[in-house]
Amino acid sequence: MTYNRDELDPILRDRQAEAQKAEDAAIEAVRQANMREDLRRIVGEPWGRRFVQRLVQVSGGDAASCHRSENTHDTSFLLGRASIGTWITNLLLNEQPEAWIQASREAATATKEARERYRNEQRDAGAL
């Protein structure tokens, strides 16, 4: 078996590894910048704030509520789902805190309005 002399040179291998790490870091920086811009645009619209708020809500972002039984598969699933909600919440709190506050207020207002509408419909139908 023959080896390329460059493959055996530890200094060259280290330089190549460092160059690869630098390239990977630059690519990750671009991805992060794109994500921040995408997030800014999404939460800049009412539909985007509703979507993100609902996504966090259905993810069950409270890890403490994930331990409901001895079934480790259920717990693992719920913890995985909760990690998505936690990640989104942290991302918003770090990158767009005003939008998160606005989304939370809008969600509370929408819930209150839906409750009032439901109760009025029930009252009008004679159910209450």
CSV table of N, CA, C and O in Angstrom, one decimal:
chain,number,residue,atom,x,y,z
A,1,MET,N,0.8,-1.2,0.0
A,1,MET,CA,0.0,0.0,0.0
A,1,MET,C,0.9,1.2,0.0
A,1,MET,O,1.9,1.3,0.8
A,2,THR,N,0.5,2.2,-0.8
A,2,THR,CA,1.3,3.4,-0.9
A,2,THR,C,0.5,4.6,-0.2
A,2,THR,O,-0.7,4.6,-0.3
A,3,TYR,N,1.2,5.5,0.4
A,3,TYR,CA,0.6,6.6,1.0
A,3,TYR,C,1.1,7.9,0.4
A,3,TYR,O,2.3,8.0,0.0
A,4,ASN,N,0.3,8.8,0.3
A,4,ASN,CA,0.6,10.1,-0.2
A,4,ASN,C,1.4,10.8,1.0
A,4,ASN,O,0.9,10.7,2.2
A,5,ARG,N,2.5,11.3,0.7
A,5,ARG,CA,3.3,11.9,1.8
A,5,ARG,C,2.6,13.0,2.6
A,5,ARG,O,2.7,13.1,3.8
A,6,ASP,N,1.7,13.7,1.9
A,6,ASP,CA,0.9,14.8,2.6
A,6,ASP,C,-0.1,14.2,3.6
A,6,ASP,O,-0.4,14.8,4.6
A,7,GLU,N,-0.6,13.0,3.3
A,7,GLU,CA,-1.5,12.3,4.3
A,7,GLU,C,-0.8,12.0,5.6
A,7,GLU,O,-1.4,11.9,6.6
A,8,LEU,N,0.5,11.8,5.6
A,8,LEU,CA,1.2,11.4,6.8
A,8,LEU,C,1.8,12.6,7.5
A,8,LEU,O,2.2,12.4,8.7
A,9,ASP,N,1.7,13.7,7.0
A,9,ASP,CA,2.3,14.9,7.6
A,9,ASP,C,1.3,15.5,8.7
A,9,ASP,O,0.3,16.0,8.3
A,10,PRO,N,1.6,15.3,9.9
A,10,PRO,CA,0.7,15.8,11.0
A,10,PRO,C,0.5,17.3,11.0
A,10,PRO,O,-0.6,17.8,11.3
A,11,ILE,N,1.4,18.1,10.6
A,11,ILE,CA,1.3,19.5,10.6
A,11,ILE,C,0.3,19.9,9.5
A,11,ILE,O,-0.6,20.7,9.7
A,12,LEU,N,0.4,19.3,8.3
A,12,LEU,CA,-0.5,19.5,7.2
A,12,LEU,C,-1.9,19.1,7.6
A,12,LEU,O,-2.9,19.8,7.3
A,13,ARG,N,-2.0,18.0,8.2
A,13,ARG,CA,-3.4,17.5,8.7
A,13,ARG,C,-4.0,18.4,9.7
A,13,ARG,O,-5.2,18.7,9.6
A,14,ASP,N,-3.2,19.0,10.6
A,14,ASP,CA,-3.7,19.9,11.6
A,14,ASP,C,-4.1,21.2,10.9
A,14,ASP,O,-5.2,21.8,11.2
A,15,ARG,N,-3.4,21.7,9.9
A,15,ARG,CA,-3.7,22.9,9.2
A,15,ARG,C,-5.0,22.7,8.4
A,15,ARG,O,-5.9,23.6,8.4
A,16,GLN,N,-5.2,21.5,7.8
A,16,GLN,CA,-6.4,21.2,7.0
A,16,GLN,C,-7.6,21.1,8.0
A,16,GLN,O,-8.7,21.6,7.7
A,17,ALA,N,-7.4,20.5,9.1
A,17,ALA,CA,-8.5,20.4,10.1
A,17,ALA,C,-8.9,21.8,10.6
A,17,ALA,O,-10.1,22.1,10.7
A,18,GLU,N,-7.9,22.7,10.9
A,18,GLU,CA,-8.2,24.1,11.3
A,18,GLU,C,-8.9,24.8,10.2
A,18,GLU,O,-9.9,25.6,10.5
A,19,ALA,N,-8.5,24.6,8.9
A,19,ALA,CA,-9.2,25.3,7.8
A,19,ALA,C,-10.6,24.8,7.7
A,19,ALA,O,-11.5,25.6,7.5
A,20,GLN,N,-10.8,23.5,7.9
A,20,GLN,CA,-12.2,23.0,7.9
A,20,GLN,C,-13.0,23.6,9.0
A,20,GLN,O,-14.2,23.9,8.8
A,21,LYS,N,-12.5,23.7,10.2
A,21,LYS,CA,-13.2,24.2,11.3
A,21,LYS,C,-13.6,25.7,11.0
A,21,LYS,O,-14.7,26.1,11.3
A,22,ALA,N,-12.7,26.5,10.4
A,22,ALA,CA,-12.9,27.9,10.1
A,22,ALA,C,-14.0,28.0,9.1
A,22,ALA,O,-14.9,28.8,9.2
A,23,GLU,N,-14.0,27.1,8.1
A,23,GLU,CA,-15.0,27.1,7.1
A,23,GLU,C,-16.4,26.7,7.7
A,23,GLU,O,-17.4,27.4,7.4
A,24,ASP,N,-16.4,25.7,8.5
A,24,ASP,CA,-17.6,25.3,9.2
A,24,ASP,C,-18.2,26.4,10.0
A,24,ASP,O,-19.4,26.7,10.0
A,25,ALA,N,-17.3,27.1,10.7
A,25,ALA,CA,-17.8,28.2,11.6
A,25,ALA,C,-18.4,29.4,10.7
A,25,ALA,O,-19.4,30.0,11.1
A,26,ALA,N,-17.7,29.6,9.6
A,26,ALA,CA,-18.2,30.7,8.7
A,26,ALA,C,-19.6,30.3,8.2
A,26,ALA,O,-20.5,31.2,8.1
A,27,ILE,N,-19.8,29.1,7.8
A,27,ILE,CA,-21.1,28.6,7.3
A,27,ILE,C,-22.1,28.7,8.4
A,27,ILE,O,-23.3,29.1,8.1
A,28,GLU,N,-21.8,28.3,9.6
A,28,GLU,CA,-22.7,28.3,10.7
A,28,GLU,C,-23.1,29.8,11.0
A,28,GLU,O,-24.3,30.1,11.3
A,29,ALA,N,-22.2,30.7,10.9
A,29,ALA,CA,-22.5,32.1,11.1
A,29,ALA,C,-23.5,32.6,10.1
A,29,ALA,O,-24.4,33.4,10.4
A,30,VAL,N,-23.4,32.2,8.8
A,30,VAL,CA,-24.3,32.6,7.8
A,30,VAL,C,-25.7,32.0,8.1
A,30,VAL,O,-26.7,32.7,8.0
A,31,ARG,N,-25.7,30.7,8.5
A,31,ARG,CA,-27.0,30.1,8.9
A,31,ARG,C,-27.7,30.8,10.0
A,31,ARG,O,-28.9,31.0,10.0
A,32,GLN,N,-26.9,31.2,11.0
A,32,GLN,CA,-27.5,31.9,12.2
A,32,GLN,C,-28.0,33.3,11.8
A,32,GLN,O,-29.1,33.7,12.2
A,33,ALA,N,-27.3,34.0,10.9
A,33,ALA,CA,-27.8,35.3,10.5
A,33,ALA,C,-29.1,35.1,9.7
A,33,ALA,O,-30.0,35.9,9.8
A,34,ASN,N,-29.1,34.1,8.8
A,34,ASN,CA,-30.3,33.8,8.0
A,34,ASN,C,-31.5,33.5,9.0
A,34,ASN,O,-32.6,34.0,8.8
A,35,MET,N,-31.2,32.7,10.0
A,35,MET,CA,-32.3,32.3,10.9
A,35,MET,C,-32.8,33.5,11.7
A,35,MET,O,-34.0,33.7,11.8
A,36,ARG,N,-31.9,34.4,12.1
A,36,ARG,CA,-32.4,35.6,12.8
A,36,ARG,C,-33.2,36.5,11.9
A,36,ARG,O,-34.2,37.0,12.3
A,37,GLU,N,-32.8,36.6,10.6
A,37,GLU,CA,-33.6,37.4,9.7
A,37,GLU,C,-35.0,36.8,9.4
A,37,GLU,O,-36.0,37.4,9.4
A,38,ASP,N,-35.0,35.5,9.2
A,38,ASP,CA,-36.2,34.7,9.0
A,38,ASP,C,-37.2,34.9,10.2
A,38,ASP,O,-38.3,35.2,10.0
A,39,LEU,N,-36.6,34.8,11.4
A,39,LEU,CA,-37.4,34.9,12.6
A,39,LEU,C,-38.0,36.3,12.7
A,39,LEU,O,-39.2,36.5,13.0
A,40,ARG,N,-37.1,37.3,12.4
A,40,ARG,CA,-37.6,38.7,12.4
A,40,ARG,C,-38.8,38.9,11.5
A,40,ARG,O,-39.8,39.6,11.8
A,41,ARG,N,-38.7,38.4,10.3
A,41,ARG,CA,-39.8,38.5,9.3
A,41,ARG,C,-41.0,37.8,9.7
A,41,ARG,O,-42.1,38.2,9.6
A,42,ILE,N,-40.8,36.6,10.3
A,42,ILE,CA,-42.0,35.8,10.7
A,42,ILE,C,-42.8,36.4,11.8
A,42,ILE,O,-44.0,36.6,11.7
A,43,VAL,N,-42.1,36.9,12.9
A,43,VAL,CA,-42.8,37.5,14.0
A,43,VAL,C,-43.1,38.9,13.7
A,43,VAL,O,-43.8,39.5,14.6
A,44,GLY,N,-42.7,39.4,12.6
A,44,GLY,CA,-43.1,40.8,12.2
A,44,GLY,C,-44.6,40.8,11.7
A,44,GLY,O,-45.1,41.9,11.4
A,45,GLU,N,-45.2,39.7,11.5
A,45,GLU,CA,-46.5,39.6,11.0
A,45,GLU,C,-47.4,38.9,12.0
A,45,GLU,O,-47.0,38.0,12.7
A,46,PRO,N,-48.7,39.4,12.1
A,46,PRO,CA,-49.6,38.7,13.0
A,46,PRO,C,-49.8,37.2,12.9
A,46,PRO,O,-49.7,36.5,13.8
A,47,TRP,N,-49.8,36.8,11.6
A,47,TRP,CA,-50.0,35.3,11.4
A,47,TRP,C,-48.7,34.6,11.9
A,47,TRP,O,-48.8,33.5,12.4
A,48,GLY,N,-47.6,35.2,11.8
A,48,GLY,CA,-46.3,34.5,12.2
A,48,GLY,C,-46.2,34.5,13.7
A,48,GLY,O,-45.8,33.4,14.3
A,49,ARG,N,-46.7,35.5,14.4
A,49,ARG,CA,-46.7,35.5,15.8
A,49,ARG,C,-47.7,34.4,16.4
A,49,ARG,O,-47.4,33.7,17.3
A,50,ARG,N,-48.9,34.4,15.7
A,50,ARG,CA,-49.8,33.3,16.1
A,50,ARG,C,-49.3,31.9,15.9
A,50,ARG,O,-49.4,31.1,16.7
A,51,PHE,N,-48.6,31.7,14.7
A,51,PHE,CA,-48.1,30.4,14.5
A,51,PHE,C,-47.0,30.0,15.5
A,51,PHE,O,-47.0,28.9,16.0
A,52,VAL,N,-46.1,30.9,15.8
A,52,VAL,CA,-45.0,30.6,16.7
A,52,VAL,C,-45.6,30.4,18.1
A,52,VAL,O,-45.2,29.5,18.8
A,53,GLN,N,-46.5,31.2,18.5
A,53,GLN,CA,-47.1,31.1,19.8
A,53,GLN,C,-47.8,29.7,19.9
A,53,GLN,O,-47.7,29.0,20.9
A,54,ARG,N,-48.5,29.3,18.9
A,54,ARG,CA,-49.2,28.0,18.9
A,54,ARG,C,-48.2,26.9,18.9
A,54,ARG,O,-48.4,25.9,19.6
A,55,LEU,N,-47.2,27.0,18.2
A,55,LEU,CA,-46.1,26.0,18.1
A,55,LEU,C,-45.5,25.8,19.5
A,55,LEU,O,-45.3,24.6,19.9
A,56,VAL,N,-45.2,26.8,20.2
A,56,VAL,CA,-44.7,26.7,21.5
A,56,VAL,C,-45.7,26.1,22.5
A,56,VAL,O,-45.4,25.2,23.3
A,57,GLN,N,-47.0,26.5,22.3
A,57,GLN,CA,-48.0,26.0,23.2
A,57,GLN,C,-48.2,24.5,23.0
A,57,GLN,O,-48.3,23.7,24.0
A,58,VAL,N,-48.3,24.0,21.8
A,58,VAL,CA,-48.5,22.6,21.5
A,58,VAL,C,-47.3,21.7,21.8
A,58,VAL,O,-47.4,20.5,22.0
A,59,SER,N,-46.1,22.3,21.9
A,59,SER,CA,-44.9,21.6,22.1
A,59,SER,C,-44.8,21.2,23.6
A,59,SER,O,-44.0,20.3,24.0
A,60,GLY,N,-45.6,21.8,24.5
A,60,GLY,CA,-45.6,21.4,25.9
A,60,GLY,C,-44.2,21.8,26.4
A,60,GLY,O,-43.5,21.0,27.0
A,61,GLY,N,-43.8,23.1,26.3
A,61,GLY,CA,-42.5,23.5,26.6
A,61,GLY,C,-42.1,23.4,28.1
A,61,GLY,O,-41.0,23.6,28.4
A,62,ASP,N,-43.0,22.9,28.9
A,62,ASP,CA,-42.6,22.7,30.3
A,62,ASP,C,-42.1,21.2,30.5
A,62,ASP,O,-42.9,20.3,30.5
A,63,ALA,N,-40.9,21.1,30.7
A,63,ALA,CA,-40.3,19.7,30.8
A,63,ALA,C,-40.8,19.0,32.0
A,63,ALA,O,-40.8,17.8,32.1
A,64,ALA,N,-41.2,19.7,33.1
A,64,ALA,CA,-41.7,19.1,34.3
A,64,ALA,C,-42.9,18.3,34.0
A,64,ALA,O,-43.2,17.3,34.7
A,65,SER,N,-43.7,18.7,33.1
A,65,SER,CA,-45.0,18.0,32.8
A,65,SER,C,-44.8,16.8,31.9
A,65,SER,O,-45.7,16.1,31.6
A,66,CYS,N,-43.5,16.5,31.6
A,66,CYS,CA,-43.2,15.4,30.7
A,66,CYS,C,-43.2,14.0,31.4
A,66,CYS,O,-43.3,13.0,30.8
A,67,HIS,N,-43.0,14.1,32.7
A,67,HIS,CA,-42.8,12.8,33.4
A,67,HIS,C,-44.2,12.4,34.0
A,67,HIS,O,-44.5,12.6,35.2
A,68,ARG,N,-45.0,11.8,33.1
A,68,ARG,CA,-46.4,11.5,33.5
A,68,ARG,C,-46.6,10.1,33.9
A,68,ARG,O,-47.5,9.7,34.5
A,69,SER,N,-45.6,9.2,33.5
A,69,SER,CA,-45.8,7.8,33.7
A,69,SER,C,-44.5,7.1,33.8
A,69,SER,O,-43.4,7.7,33.6
A,70,GLU,N,-44.5,5.8,34.0
A,70,GLU,CA,-43.3,5.0,34.1
A,70,GLU,C,-42.9,4.6,32.6
A,70,GLU,O,-41.8,4.0,32.5
A,71,ASN,N,-43.7,4.9,31.7
A,71,ASN,CA,-43.4,4.6,30.3
A,71,ASN,C,-42.3,5.5,29.8
A,71,ASN,O,-42.6,6.7,29.5
A,72,THR,N,-41.1,5.0,29.6
A,72,THR,CA,-40.0,5.8,29.2
A,72,THR,C,-40.1,6.3,27.8
A,72,THR,O,-39.6,7.4,27.5
A,73,HIS,N,-40.8,5.6,27.0
A,73,HIS,CA,-41.0,6.1,25.6
A,73,HIS,C,-41.9,7.3,25.6
A,73,HIS,O,-41.6,8.3,24.8
A,74,ASP,N,-42.9,7.3,26.4
A,74,ASP,CA,-43.8,8.5,26.5
A,74,ASP,C,-43.0,9.7,27.0
A,74,ASP,O,-43.1,10.8,26.5
A,75,THR,N,-42.2,9.5,28.0
A,75,THR,CA,-41.4,10.5,28.6
A,75,THR,C,-40.4,11.1,27.6
A,75,THR,O,-40.2,12.3,27.5
A,76,SER,N,-39.7,10.2,26.9
A,76,SER,CA,-38.7,10.6,25.9
A,76,SER,C,-39.4,11.4,24.8
A,76,SER,O,-38.9,12.5,24.4
A,77,PHE,N,-40.6,11.0,24.4
A,77,PHE,CA,-41.3,11.7,23.3
A,77,PHE,C,-41.6,13.1,23.8
A,77,PHE,O,-41.4,14.1,23.1
A,78,LEU,N,-42.2,13.2,25.0
A,78,LEU,CA,-42.7,14.5,25.6
A,78,LEU,C,-41.5,15.4,25.8
A,78,LEU,O,-41.6,16.6,25.6
A,79,LEU,N,-40.4,14.9,26.3
A,79,LEU,CA,-39.2,15.7,26.5
A,79,LEU,C,-38.6,16.2,25.2
A,79,LEU,O,-38.2,17.4,25.1
A,80,GLY,N,-38.7,15.4,24.2
A,80,GLY,CA,-38.2,15.8,22.8
A,80,GLY,C,-39.1,16.9,22.3
A,80,GLY,O,-38.6,18.0,21.8
A,81,ARG,N,-40.4,16.8,22.4
A,81,ARG,CA,-41.3,17.8,22.0
A,81,ARG,C,-41.2,19.1,22.8
A,81,ARG,O,-41.2,20.2,22.2
A,82,ALA,N,-41.0,18.9,24.1
A,82,ALA,CA,-40.8,20.1,24.9
A,82,ALA,C,-39.5,20.9,24.6
A,82,ALA,O,-39.5,22.1,24.7
A,83,SER,N,-38.5,20.1,24.2
A,83,SER,CA,-37.2,20.8,23.8
A,83,SER,C,-37.4,21.8,22.6
A,83,SER,O,-36.8,22.8,22.6
A,84,ILE,N,-38.3,21.4,21.7
A,84,ILE,CA,-38.6,22.3,20.6
A,84,ILE,C,-39.2,23.6,21.1
A,84,ILE,O,-38.8,24.7,20.7
A,85,GLY,N,-40.2,23.5,22.0
A,85,GLY,CA,-40.8,24.7,22.5
A,85,GLY,C,-39.9,25.5,23.3
A,85,GLY,O,-39.9,26.8,23.2
A,86,THR,N,-39.0,24.9,24.1
A,86,THR,CA,-38.0,25.6,24.8
A,86,THR,C,-37.0,26.3,23.9
A,86,THR,O,-36.7,27.5,24.1
A,87,TRP,N,-36.6,25.6,22.9
A,87,TRP,CA,-35.7,26.2,21.9
A,87,TRP,C,-36.3,27.5,21.2
A,87,TRP,O,-35.7,28.5,21.1
A,88,ILE,N,-37.5,27.3,20.8
A,88,ILE,CA,-38.2,28.5,20.1
A,88,ILE,C,-38.4,29.6,21.1
A,88,ILE,O,-38.1,30.8,20.7
A,89,THR,N,-38.8,29.3,22.3
A,89,THR,CA,-39.0,30.4,23.3
A,89,THR,C,-37.7,31.1,23.6
A,89,THR,O,-37.6,32.3,23.6
A,90,ASN,N,-36.6,30.4,23.8
A,90,ASN,CA,-35.3,31.0,24.1
A,90,ASN,C,-34.8,31.8,22.9
A,90,ASN,O,-34.3,32.9,23.1
A,91,LEU,N,-35.0,31.3,21.7
A,91,LEU,CA,-34.7,32.0,20.5
A,91,LEU,C,-35.4,33.3,20.4
A,91,LEU,O,-34.8,34.4,20.2
A,92,LEU,N,-36.7,33.3,20.6
A,92,LEU,CA,-37.4,34.6,20.6
A,92,LEU,C,-37.1,35.5,21.7
A,92,LEU,O,-36.9,36.7,21.5
A,93,LEU,N,-36.9,35.0,22.9
A,93,LEU,CA,-36.5,35.9,24.0
A,93,LEU,C,-35.2,36.5,23.8
A,93,LEU,O,-34.9,37.6,24.2
A,94,ASN,N,-34.2,35.8,23.2
A,94,ASN,CA,-32.9,36.3,22.9
A,94,ASN,C,-32.9,37.2,21.7
A,94,ASN,O,-32.1,38.2,21.7
A,95,GLU,N,-33.6,36.9,20.7
A,95,GLU,CA,-33.5,37.7,19.4
A,95,GLU,C,-34.6,38.7,19.2
A,95,GLU,O,-34.4,39.7,18.6
A,96,GLN,N,-35.8,38.4,19.6
A,96,GLN,CA,-37.0,39.3,19.4
A,96,GLN,C,-37.9,39.3,20.6
A,96,GLN,O,-39.1,38.9,20.5
A,97,PRO,N,-37.4,39.8,21.7
A,97,PRO,CA,-38.2,39.8,22.9
A,97,PRO,C,-39.5,40.6,22.8
A,97,PRO,O,-40.5,40.2,23.4
A,98,GLU,N,-39.4,41.7,22.1
A,98,GLU,CA,-40.7,42.5,22.0
A,98,GLU,C,-41.7,41.7,21.2
A,98,GLU,O,-42.9,41.8,21.5
A,99,ALA,N,-41.3,41.0,20.2
A,99,ALA,CA,-42.3,40.2,19.4
A,99,ALA,C,-42.9,39.1,20.3
A,99,ALA,O,-44.1,38.8,20.1
A,100,TRP,N,-42.1,38.5,21.1
A,100,TRP,CA,-42.6,37.4,22.0
A,100,TRP,C,-43.6,38.0,23.0
A,100,TRP,O,-44.7,37.4,23.2
A,101,ILE,N,-43.4,39.2,23.5
A,101,ILE,CA,-44.3,39.8,24.4
A,101,ILE,C,-45.6,40.2,23.7
A,101,ILE,O,-46.7,39.9,24.2
A,102,GLN,N,-45.4,40.7,22.5
A,102,GLN,CA,-46.6,41.0,21.7
A,102,GLN,C,-47.4,39.8,21.3
A,102,GLN,O,-48.6,39.8,21.4
A,103,ALA,N,-46.7,38.7,20.9
A,103,ALA,CA,-47.4,37.5,20.6
A,103,ALA,C,-48.1,36.9,21.8
A,103,ALA,O,-49.3,36.4,21.7
A,104,SER,N,-47.6,37.0,23.0
A,104,SER,CA,-48.2,36.5,24.2
A,104,SER,C,-49.5,37.3,24.5
A,104,SER,O,-50.5,36.8,24.9
A,105,ARG,N,-49.4,38.6,24.3
A,105,ARG,CA,-50.5,39.5,24.6
A,105,ARG,C,-51.6,39.2,23.5
A,105,ARG,O,-52.8,39.2,23.9
A,106,GLU,N,-51.2,39.1,22.3
A,106,GLU,CA,-52.2,38.8,21.2
A,106,GLU,C,-52.9,37.4,21.5
A,106,GLU,O,-54.1,37.3,21.3
A,107,ALA,N,-52.2,36.4,21.9
A,107,ALA,CA,-52.7,35.1,22.2
A,107,ALA,C,-53.7,35.2,23.4
A,107,ALA,O,-54.8,34.6,23.3
A,108,ALA,N,-53.4,36.0,24.4
A,108,ALA,CA,-54.3,36.2,25.6
A,108,ALA,C,-55.5,36.9,25.1
A,108,ALA,O,-56.6,36.5,25.5
A,109,THR,N,-55.4,37.9,24.3
A,109,THR,CA,-56.6,38.6,23.8
A,109,THR,C,-57.5,37.7,23.0
A,109,THR,O,-58.7,37.7,23.1
A,110,ALA,N,-56.9,36.9,22.1
A,110,ALA,CA,-57.6,36.0,21.2
A,110,ALA,C,-58.4,35.0,22.1
A,110,ALA,O,-59.5,34.7,21.8
A,111,THR,N,-57.7,34.5,23.1
A,111,THR,CA,-58.4,33.5,24.0
A,111,THR,C,-59.5,34.1,24.7
A,111,THR,O,-60.6,33.5,24.8
A,112,LYS,N,-59.3,35.3,25.2
A,112,LYS,CA,-60.4,36.0,25.9
A,112,LYS,C,-61.6,36.2,25.0
A,112,LYS,O,-62.7,36.0,25.4
A,113,GLU,N,-61.3,36.7,23.8
A,113,GLU,CA,-62.4,37.0,22.8
A,113,GLU,C,-63.1,35.7,22.4
A,113,GLU,O,-64.4,35.7,22.3
A,114,ALA,N,-62.4,34.6,22.3
A,114,ALA,CA,-63.0,33.3,21.9
A,114,ALA,C,-63.9,32.8,23.0
A,114,ALA,O,-65.0,32.3,22.8
A,115,ARG,N,-63.4,33.0,24.3
A,115,ARG,CA,-64.2,32.6,25.5
A,115,ARG,C,-65.5,33.4,25.5
A,115,ARG,O,-66.6,32.8,25.8
A,116,GLU,N,-65.4,34.7,25.4
A,116,GLU,CA,-66.6,35.6,25.4
A,116,GLU,C,-67.6,35.2,24.3
A,116,GLU,O,-68.8,35.1,24.6
A,117,ARG,N,-67.0,35.0,23.1
A,117,ARG,CA,-67.9,34.6,22.0
A,117,ARG,C,-68.6,33.3,22.3
A,117,ARG,O,-69.8,33.1,22.1
A,118,TYR,N,-67.9,32.3,22.8
A,118,TYR,CA,-68.5,31.0,23.1
A,118,TYR,C,-69.6,31.1,24.2
A,118,TYR,O,-70.7,30.6,24.1
A,119,ARG,N,-69.3,31.9,25.3
A,119,ARG,CA,-70.2,32.1,26.3
A,119,ARG,C,-71.5,32.8,25.9
A,119,ARG,O,-72.6,32.5,26.3
A,120,ASN,N,-71.3,33.8,25.0
A,120,ASN,CA,-72.4,34.5,24.5
A,120,ASN,C,-73.3,33.6,23.6
A,120,ASN,O,-74.5,33.7,23.7
A,121,GLU,N,-72.6,32.8,22.8
A,121,GLU,CA,-73.4,31.8,22.0
A,121,GLU,C,-74.2,30.8,22.8
A,121,GLU,O,-75.3,30.5,22.5
A,122,GLN,N,-73.5,30.4,23.9
A,122,GLN,CA,-74.2,29.4,24.8
A,122,GLN,C,-75.4,30.1,25.5
A,122,GLN,O,-76.4,29.5,25.7
A,123,ARG,N,-75.2,31.3,25.9
A,123,ARG,CA,-76.2,32.1,26.6
A,123,ARG,C,-77.4,32.3,25.6
A,123,ARG,O,-78.6,32.1,26.0
A,124,ASP,N,-77.1,32.7,24.4
A,124,ASP,CA,-78.1,33.0,23.4
A,124,ASP,C,-78.9,31.7,23.1
A,124,ASP,O,-80.1,31.8,22.7
A,125,ALA,N,-78.2,30.6,23.2
A,125,ALA,CA,-78.9,29.3,22.8
A,125,ALA,C,-79.6,28.7,24.0
A,125,ALA,O,-80.3,27.7,23.9
A,126,GLY,N,-79.5,29.4,25.2
A,126,GLY,CA,-80.2,29.0,26.4
A,126,GLY,C,-79.5,27.9,27.1
A,126,GLY,O,-80.1,27.3,28.0
A,127,ALA,N,-78.3,27.7,26.8
A,127,ALA,CA,-77.5,26.6,27.5
A,127,ALA,C,-77.0,27.0,28.9
A,127,ALA,O,-76.7,26.2,29.7
A,128,LEU,N,-76.9,28.3,29.1
A,128,LEU,CA,-76.4,28.8,30.4
A,128,LEU,C,-77.5,29.3,31.3
A,128,LEU,O,-78.5,29.8,31.0
